[in-house]
Amino acid sequence: MEEIWQGSYGGSQSDEGSYHFERSHIEPIYDAFVCPLTKQVMRDPVTLENGQTFEREAIEKWFKECRESGRKPVCPLTLKELRCTELNPSIALRNTIEEWTARNEAAQVDLASRSLSLDSSENDVLQALKYIQHMCQKSRSNKHVVRNAELIPMIINTLKRSSGRVRCTALETLRIVAEEDLDNKEVIADGDTIRTIVKFLSHEHSQEREEAVSLLYELSKSESLCEKVGAVNGAILILVGMTSSKSENIVTVEKADKTLENLEKCENNVRQMAENGRLQPLLTLLLEGAAFSLSAVVLFS
């Protein structure tokens, strides 16, 4: 399967963050789809009076530069002066491009699904994870595609891999999939996944700890999941320890602290924090006169 993914990355195999969707298409790309200015597939093609077609934003920028430099508007391809700069939407071409894009994305999702199987190579898994990241960052609606294609459980399964690179990328991918999507958060938190994520907080590799706490922070933004995170044995104890650790990097410490702040929404979590030396949340509740169970107050007696 590796040869199918070939060319998916903009650099070497180690350059995992440089996935360029526009450079890798299962169905061939047609010249008519590509804007002569941006060299990218057009999303909003418009046609000039001379019949040349460009991406709307690109040609508008070109005309703006012509005006600002005191030049008369010319076609960027022919360099011939234009009588008018009216842009006519190419609806038929746009519809064709949209259909082509949908077919390619469906094929890419299917390929990603097959690449996430346990018998795939490390490189195939990494490229599939990076593709999923790319599509989720490209459009929020693609997060629904990832969920409906049942890719989330497959991503979670890659956390069992022996490769630290794969595990880190999987944690990062889950965070991106979960961002601003409550349904995806719920799918990720289903079963024993939160317990697995918490275990990564104690891993020897700092990058895995950072990715794990970043994912927990994202999940903790959902109030319905705060109790579930706190219910994992040792989760709050480890997070409290991270906030005062001298060996963790500043990003990990800050994310651990913010995660705990989110977890304060749950009374049981506040109690656990106090039991492990983080007293401020409980003091705040008491000072604000919030209704709090007697068992929490007993901590001070």
Short mmCIF file of C-alpha atoms in Angstrom, two decimals:
data_model
loop_
_atom_site.label_atom_id
_atom_site.label_comp_id
_atom_site.label_asym_id
_atom_site.label_seq_id
_atom_site.Cartn_x
_atom_site.Cartn_y
_atom_site.Cartn_z
CA MET A 1 0.00 0.00 0.00
CA GLU A 2 3.01 2.27 0.48
CA GLU A 3 3.38 2.87 -3.26
CA ILE A 4 -0.22 4.24 -3.39
CA TRP A 5 0.62 6.84 -0.77
CA GLN A 6 3.88 7.74 -2.56
CA GLY A 7 4.14 11.47 -3.04
CA SER A 8 1.67 12.27 -0.28
CA TYR A 9 4.30 14.17 1.66
CA GLY A 10 5.93 17.36 0.55
CA GLY A 11 9.33 16.27 1.88
CA SER A 12 11.10 13.20 3.15
CA GLN A 13 9.43 10.46 5.15
CA SER A 14 10.66 12.13 8.32
CA ASP A 15 8.85 15.35 7.37
CA GLU A 16 5.58 14.05 8.76
CA GLY A 17 3.92 17.45 9.11
CA SER A 18 4.10 18.44 5.45
CA TYR A 19 1.23 16.44 3.97
CA HIS A 20 -0.16 18.17 0.92
CA PHE A 21 -3.54 16.83 -0.15
CA GLU A 22 -3.40 18.77 -3.43
CA ARG A 23 -0.27 16.87 -4.46
CA SER A 24 -1.70 13.39 -4.08
CA HIS A 25 -4.77 12.38 -6.05
CA ILE A 26 -6.03 8.88 -6.70
CA GLU A 27 -8.06 10.12 -9.70
CA PRO A 28 -5.84 12.10 -12.13
CA ILE A 29 -5.90 15.86 -11.89
CA TYR A 30 -7.00 17.76 -15.00
CA ASP A 31 -5.21 20.88 -16.23
CA ALA A 32 -8.51 22.74 -16.49
CA PHE A 33 -8.96 22.38 -12.73
CA VAL A 34 -5.72 24.19 -11.89
CA CYS A 35 -5.47 27.98 -11.53
CA PRO A 36 -2.59 29.35 -13.66
CA LEU A 37 -1.70 31.78 -10.84
CA THR A 38 -1.85 29.59 -7.74
CA LYS A 39 -1.01 26.25 -9.43
CA GLN A 40 -3.67 24.73 -7.14
CA VAL A 41 -7.04 23.15 -7.85
CA MET A 42 -9.63 25.91 -8.01
CA ARG A 43 -12.50 26.19 -5.56
CA ASP A 44 -14.20 29.25 -7.03
CA PRO A 45 -13.25 29.46 -10.74
CA VAL A 46 -14.13 32.62 -12.63
CA THR A 47 -13.64 33.51 -16.28
CA LEU A 48 -12.40 36.77 -17.83
CA GLU A 49 -13.75 38.37 -20.99
CA ASN A 50 -10.99 36.66 -23.01
CA GLY A 51 -12.06 33.19 -21.83
CA GLN A 52 -9.18 32.58 -19.41
CA THR A 53 -10.18 31.03 -16.06
CA PHE A 54 -8.63 31.69 -12.64
CA GLU A 55 -9.30 31.23 -8.93
CA ARG A 56 -11.43 34.23 -7.91
CA GLU A 57 -9.24 35.29 -4.99
CA ALA A 58 -6.07 35.04 -7.08
CA ILE A 59 -7.30 37.09 -10.03
CA GLU A 60 -8.83 39.70 -7.73
CA LYS A 61 -5.42 40.08 -6.08
CA TRP A 62 -3.82 40.41 -9.52
CA PHE A 63 -6.18 43.22 -10.54
CA LYS A 64 -5.63 44.96 -7.20
CA GLU A 65 -1.87 44.93 -7.78
CA CYS A 66 -2.43 46.36 -11.26
CA ARG A 67 -4.47 49.25 -9.84
CA GLU A 68 -2.04 49.97 -7.00
CA SER A 69 0.93 50.09 -9.39
CA GLY A 70 -0.92 52.40 -11.79
CA ARG A 71 -1.04 49.79 -14.55
CA LYS A 72 -4.03 49.05 -16.72
CA PRO A 73 -5.61 45.64 -16.04
CA VAL A 74 -4.14 42.90 -18.18
CA CYS A 75 -4.65 39.16 -18.39
CA PRO A 76 -1.89 37.45 -16.39
CA LEU A 77 -1.50 34.80 -19.11
CA THR A 78 -1.63 36.83 -22.32
CA LEU A 79 -0.52 40.14 -20.74
CA LYS A 80 -3.01 41.83 -23.08
CA GLU A 81 -5.07 44.74 -21.80
CA LEU A 82 -8.63 43.92 -20.77
CA ARG A 83 -11.56 46.18 -21.55
CA CYS A 84 -13.27 45.20 -18.28
CA THR A 85 -12.42 43.22 -15.19
CA GLU A 86 -15.79 41.55 -14.74
CA LEU A 87 -15.49 38.04 -13.31
CA ASN A 88 -17.99 35.49 -14.55
CA PRO A 89 -18.48 32.47 -12.28
CA SER A 90 -17.71 29.20 -14.05
CA ILE A 91 -20.49 27.20 -12.41
CA ALA A 92 -20.19 24.11 -14.60
CA LEU A 93 -16.42 23.87 -13.96
CA ARG A 94 -16.89 24.44 -10.23
CA ASN A 95 -19.47 21.64 -10.04
CA THR A 96 -17.16 19.31 -11.94
CA ILE A 97 -14.26 20.11 -9.61
CA GLU A 98 -16.46 19.56 -6.55
CA GLU A 99 -17.54 16.15 -7.85
CA TRP A 100 -13.93 15.23 -8.65
CA THR A 101 -12.82 16.36 -5.18
CA ALA A 102 -15.57 14.33 -3.50
CA ARG A 103 -14.55 11.18 -5.39
CA ASN A 104 -10.90 11.66 -4.49
CA GLU A 105 -11.62 12.35 -0.84
CA ALA A 106 -13.84 9.27 -0.57
CA ALA A 107 -11.05 7.16 -2.08
CA GLN A 108 -8.49 8.74 0.25
CA VAL A 109 -10.65 8.00 3.30
CA ASP A 110 -10.98 4.39 2.20
CA LEU A 111 -7.22 4.19 1.69
CA ALA A 112 -6.61 5.72 5.14
CA SER A 113 -8.93 3.14 6.68
CA ARG A 114 -7.01 0.28 5.08
CA SER A 115 -3.68 1.85 6.02
CA LEU A 116 -4.60 1.92 9.72
CA SER A 117 -4.85 -1.85 9.98
CA LEU A 118 -2.47 -3.52 12.43
CA ASP A 119 -0.50 -5.25 9.67
CA SER A 120 0.31 -2.00 7.81
CA SER A 121 3.82 -0.60 7.80
CA GLU A 122 4.78 2.21 10.14
CA ASN A 123 5.09 4.63 7.22
CA ASP A 124 1.62 3.74 5.89
CA VAL A 125 0.09 4.33 9.33
CA LEU A 126 1.91 7.65 9.79
CA GLN A 127 0.81 8.93 6.38
CA ALA A 128 -2.79 7.84 7.01
CA LEU A 129 -2.81 9.66 10.36
CA LYS A 130 -1.35 12.80 8.78
CA TYR A 131 -3.96 12.67 6.04
CA ILE A 132 -6.74 12.50 8.63
CA GLN A 133 -5.21 15.49 10.42
CA HIS A 134 -5.05 17.38 7.14
CA MET A 135 -8.66 16.74 6.17
CA CYS A 136 -9.94 17.72 9.64
CA GLN A 137 -7.95 20.96 9.60
CA LYS A 138 -9.09 21.68 6.07
CA SER A 139 -12.78 21.59 6.96
CA ARG A 140 -14.75 21.03 10.15
CA SER A 141 -17.32 19.05 8.17
CA ASN A 142 -14.64 16.46 7.47
CA LYS A 143 -14.67 15.59 11.17
CA HIS A 144 -18.11 14.13 10.59
CA VAL A 145 -16.67 12.17 7.67
CA VAL A 146 -13.98 10.73 9.96
CA ARG A 147 -16.59 9.75 12.55
CA ASN A 148 -19.02 8.25 10.04
CA ALA A 149 -16.23 6.26 8.37
CA GLU A 150 -15.48 4.80 11.83
CA LEU A 151 -11.86 5.93 11.64
CA ILE A 152 -11.72 7.05 15.28
CA PRO A 153 -11.62 3.50 16.75
CA MET A 154 -8.92 2.67 14.20
CA ILE A 155 -6.84 5.66 15.29
CA ILE A 156 -7.27 4.59 18.93
CA ASN A 157 -6.02 1.10 18.04
CA THR A 158 -2.76 2.57 16.73
CA LEU A 159 -1.98 3.63 20.33
CA LYS A 160 -1.10 -0.04 20.86
CA ARG A 161 1.72 0.18 18.31
CA SER A 162 5.30 -0.31 19.45
CA SER A 163 6.46 2.74 17.50
CA GLY A 164 6.68 5.91 19.58
CA ARG A 165 6.30 8.00 16.40
CA VAL A 166 3.02 6.30 15.60
CA ARG A 167 1.70 6.66 19.17
CA CYS A 168 2.57 10.36 19.32
CA THR A 169 1.00 11.02 15.93
CA ALA A 170 -2.11 9.04 16.93
CA LEU A 171 -2.52 11.13 20.11
CA GLU A 172 -2.06 14.31 18.08
CA THR A 173 -4.59 13.10 15.49
CA LEU A 174 -7.19 12.31 18.15
CA ARG A 175 -6.77 15.82 19.58
CA ILE A 176 -7.32 17.40 16.15
CA VAL A 177 -10.32 15.14 15.49
CA ALA A 178 -11.81 16.13 18.88
CA GLU A 179 -11.29 19.91 18.63
CA GLU A 180 -14.63 21.77 18.61
CA ASP A 181 -16.56 18.54 18.04
CA LEU A 182 -18.52 17.18 21.01
CA ASP A 183 -19.67 14.07 19.15
CA ASN A 184 -16.11 13.08 18.31
CA LYS A 185 -15.08 13.67 21.93
CA GLU A 186 -17.77 11.25 23.04
CA VAL A 187 -16.64 8.62 20.54
CA ILE A 188 -13.02 8.96 21.69
CA ALA A 189 -14.04 8.70 25.35
CA ASP A 190 -16.09 5.57 24.75
CA GLY A 191 -14.83 2.37 26.37
CA ASP A 192 -11.44 2.40 28.06
CA THR A 193 -9.74 5.03 25.91
CA ILE A 194 -9.40 7.70 28.61
CA ARG A 195 -7.64 5.19 30.86
CA THR A 196 -5.23 4.46 28.00
CA ILE A 197 -4.56 8.17 27.49
CA VAL A 198 -3.91 8.64 31.22
CA LYS A 199 -1.31 5.86 31.10
CA PHE A 200 0.61 7.92 28.55
CA LEU A 201 1.00 10.68 31.17
CA SER A 202 3.55 8.43 32.87
CA HIS A 203 5.45 7.37 29.75
CA GLU A 204 9.19 7.93 29.71
CA HIS A 205 9.11 9.92 26.46
CA SER A 206 8.27 13.59 27.05
CA GLN A 207 6.60 14.04 23.66
CA GLU A 208 4.11 11.26 24.39
CA ARG A 209 3.31 12.88 27.76
CA GLU A 210 2.82 16.25 26.08
CA GLU A 211 0.53 14.84 23.40
CA ALA A 212 -1.45 12.85 25.98
CA VAL A 213 -2.04 15.82 28.28
CA SER A 214 -2.98 17.99 25.28
CA LEU A 215 -5.58 15.40 24.28
CA LEU A 216 -6.92 15.16 27.84
CA TYR A 217 -7.17 18.96 27.95
CA GLU A 218 -9.24 18.91 24.76
CA LEU A 219 -11.54 16.19 26.11
CA SER A 220 -11.91 18.01 29.44
CA LYS A 221 -13.53 20.93 27.62
CA SER A 222 -16.62 18.74 27.48
CA GLU A 223 -18.31 19.01 30.87
CA SER A 224 -19.91 15.60 30.42
CA LEU A 225 -16.46 13.98 30.21
CA CYS A 226 -14.92 15.70 33.25
CA GLU A 227 -16.28 13.12 35.67
CA LYS A 228 -15.12 10.30 33.41
CA VAL A 229 -11.55 11.65 33.33
CA GLY A 230 -11.50 12.12 37.10
CA ALA A 231 -12.81 8.60 37.63
CA VAL A 232 -9.69 7.05 36.12
CA ASN A 233 -7.53 5.90 39.00
CA GLY A 234 -4.50 8.15 39.38
CA ALA A 235 -5.47 10.65 36.67
CA ILE A 236 -5.81 13.69 38.92
CA LEU A 237 -2.82 12.64 41.05
CA ILE A 238 -0.60 12.53 37.94
CA LEU A 239 -1.95 15.82 36.58
CA VAL A 240 -1.36 17.57 39.91
CA GLY A 241 2.18 16.20 39.96
CA MET A 242 2.80 17.48 36.43
CA THR A 243 1.86 21.03 37.37
CA SER A 244 4.65 21.18 39.94
CA SER A 245 7.21 19.13 38.02
CA LYS A 246 10.60 20.71 37.34
CA SER A 247 11.42 18.19 34.60
CA GLU A 248 8.37 18.73 32.36
CA ASN A 249 8.43 21.32 29.59
CA ILE A 250 6.37 24.46 30.02
CA VAL A 251 3.72 23.39 27.47
CA THR A 252 3.03 20.14 29.33
CA VAL A 253 2.83 21.93 32.68
CA GLU A 254 0.41 24.55 31.32
CA LYS A 255 -1.82 21.96 29.65
CA ALA A 256 -1.93 19.88 32.85
CA ASP A 257 -2.94 22.98 34.82
CA LYS A 258 -5.64 23.94 32.31
CA THR A 259 -6.96 20.37 32.30
CA LEU A 260 -7.32 20.47 36.07
CA GLU A 261 -9.13 23.81 35.82
CA ASN A 262 -11.66 22.20 33.48
CA LEU A 263 -12.02 19.17 35.77
CA GLU A 264 -13.00 21.47 38.64
CA LYS A 265 -16.54 21.43 37.23
CA CYS A 266 -17.04 18.09 38.96
CA GLU A 267 -17.30 17.95 42.77
CA ASN A 268 -15.60 14.58 43.03
CA ASN A 269 -12.65 15.93 41.06
CA VAL A 270 -12.31 18.93 43.38
CA ARG A 271 -12.25 16.56 46.34
CA GLN A 272 -9.51 14.47 44.73
CA MET A 273 -7.48 17.58 43.94
CA ALA A 274 -7.64 18.66 47.58
CA GLU A 275 -6.60 15.18 48.71
CA ASN A 276 -3.55 15.47 46.46
CA GLY A 277 -2.50 18.93 47.61
CA ARG A 278 -4.32 21.17 45.12
CA LEU A 279 -6.49 23.00 47.64
CA GLN A 280 -7.41 26.19 45.80
CA PRO A 281 -10.45 24.81 43.90
CA LEU A 282 -12.01 23.59 47.17
CA LEU A 283 -11.19 26.83 48.99
CA THR A 284 -12.75 28.81 46.16
CA LEU A 285 -15.97 26.83 46.39
CA LEU A 286 -16.11 27.24 50.15
CA LEU A 287 -15.44 30.99 50.00
CA GLU A 288 -18.08 31.46 47.33
CA GLY A 289 -20.57 29.69 49.58
CA ALA A 290 -21.25 26.98 47.03
CA ALA A 291 -23.18 23.96 48.19
CA PHE A 292 -20.58 21.33 48.83
CA SER A 293 -20.86 17.92 50.44
CA LEU A 294 -19.79 17.45 54.05
CA SER A 295 -17.27 14.82 53.03
CA ALA A 296 -15.29 17.48 51.16
CA VAL A 297 -15.22 19.82 54.13
CA VAL A 298 -14.00 17.00 56.39
CA LEU A 299 -10.68 17.28 54.60
CA PHE A 300 -9.96 20.39 56.66
CA SER A 301 -11.08 19.00 60.00
#
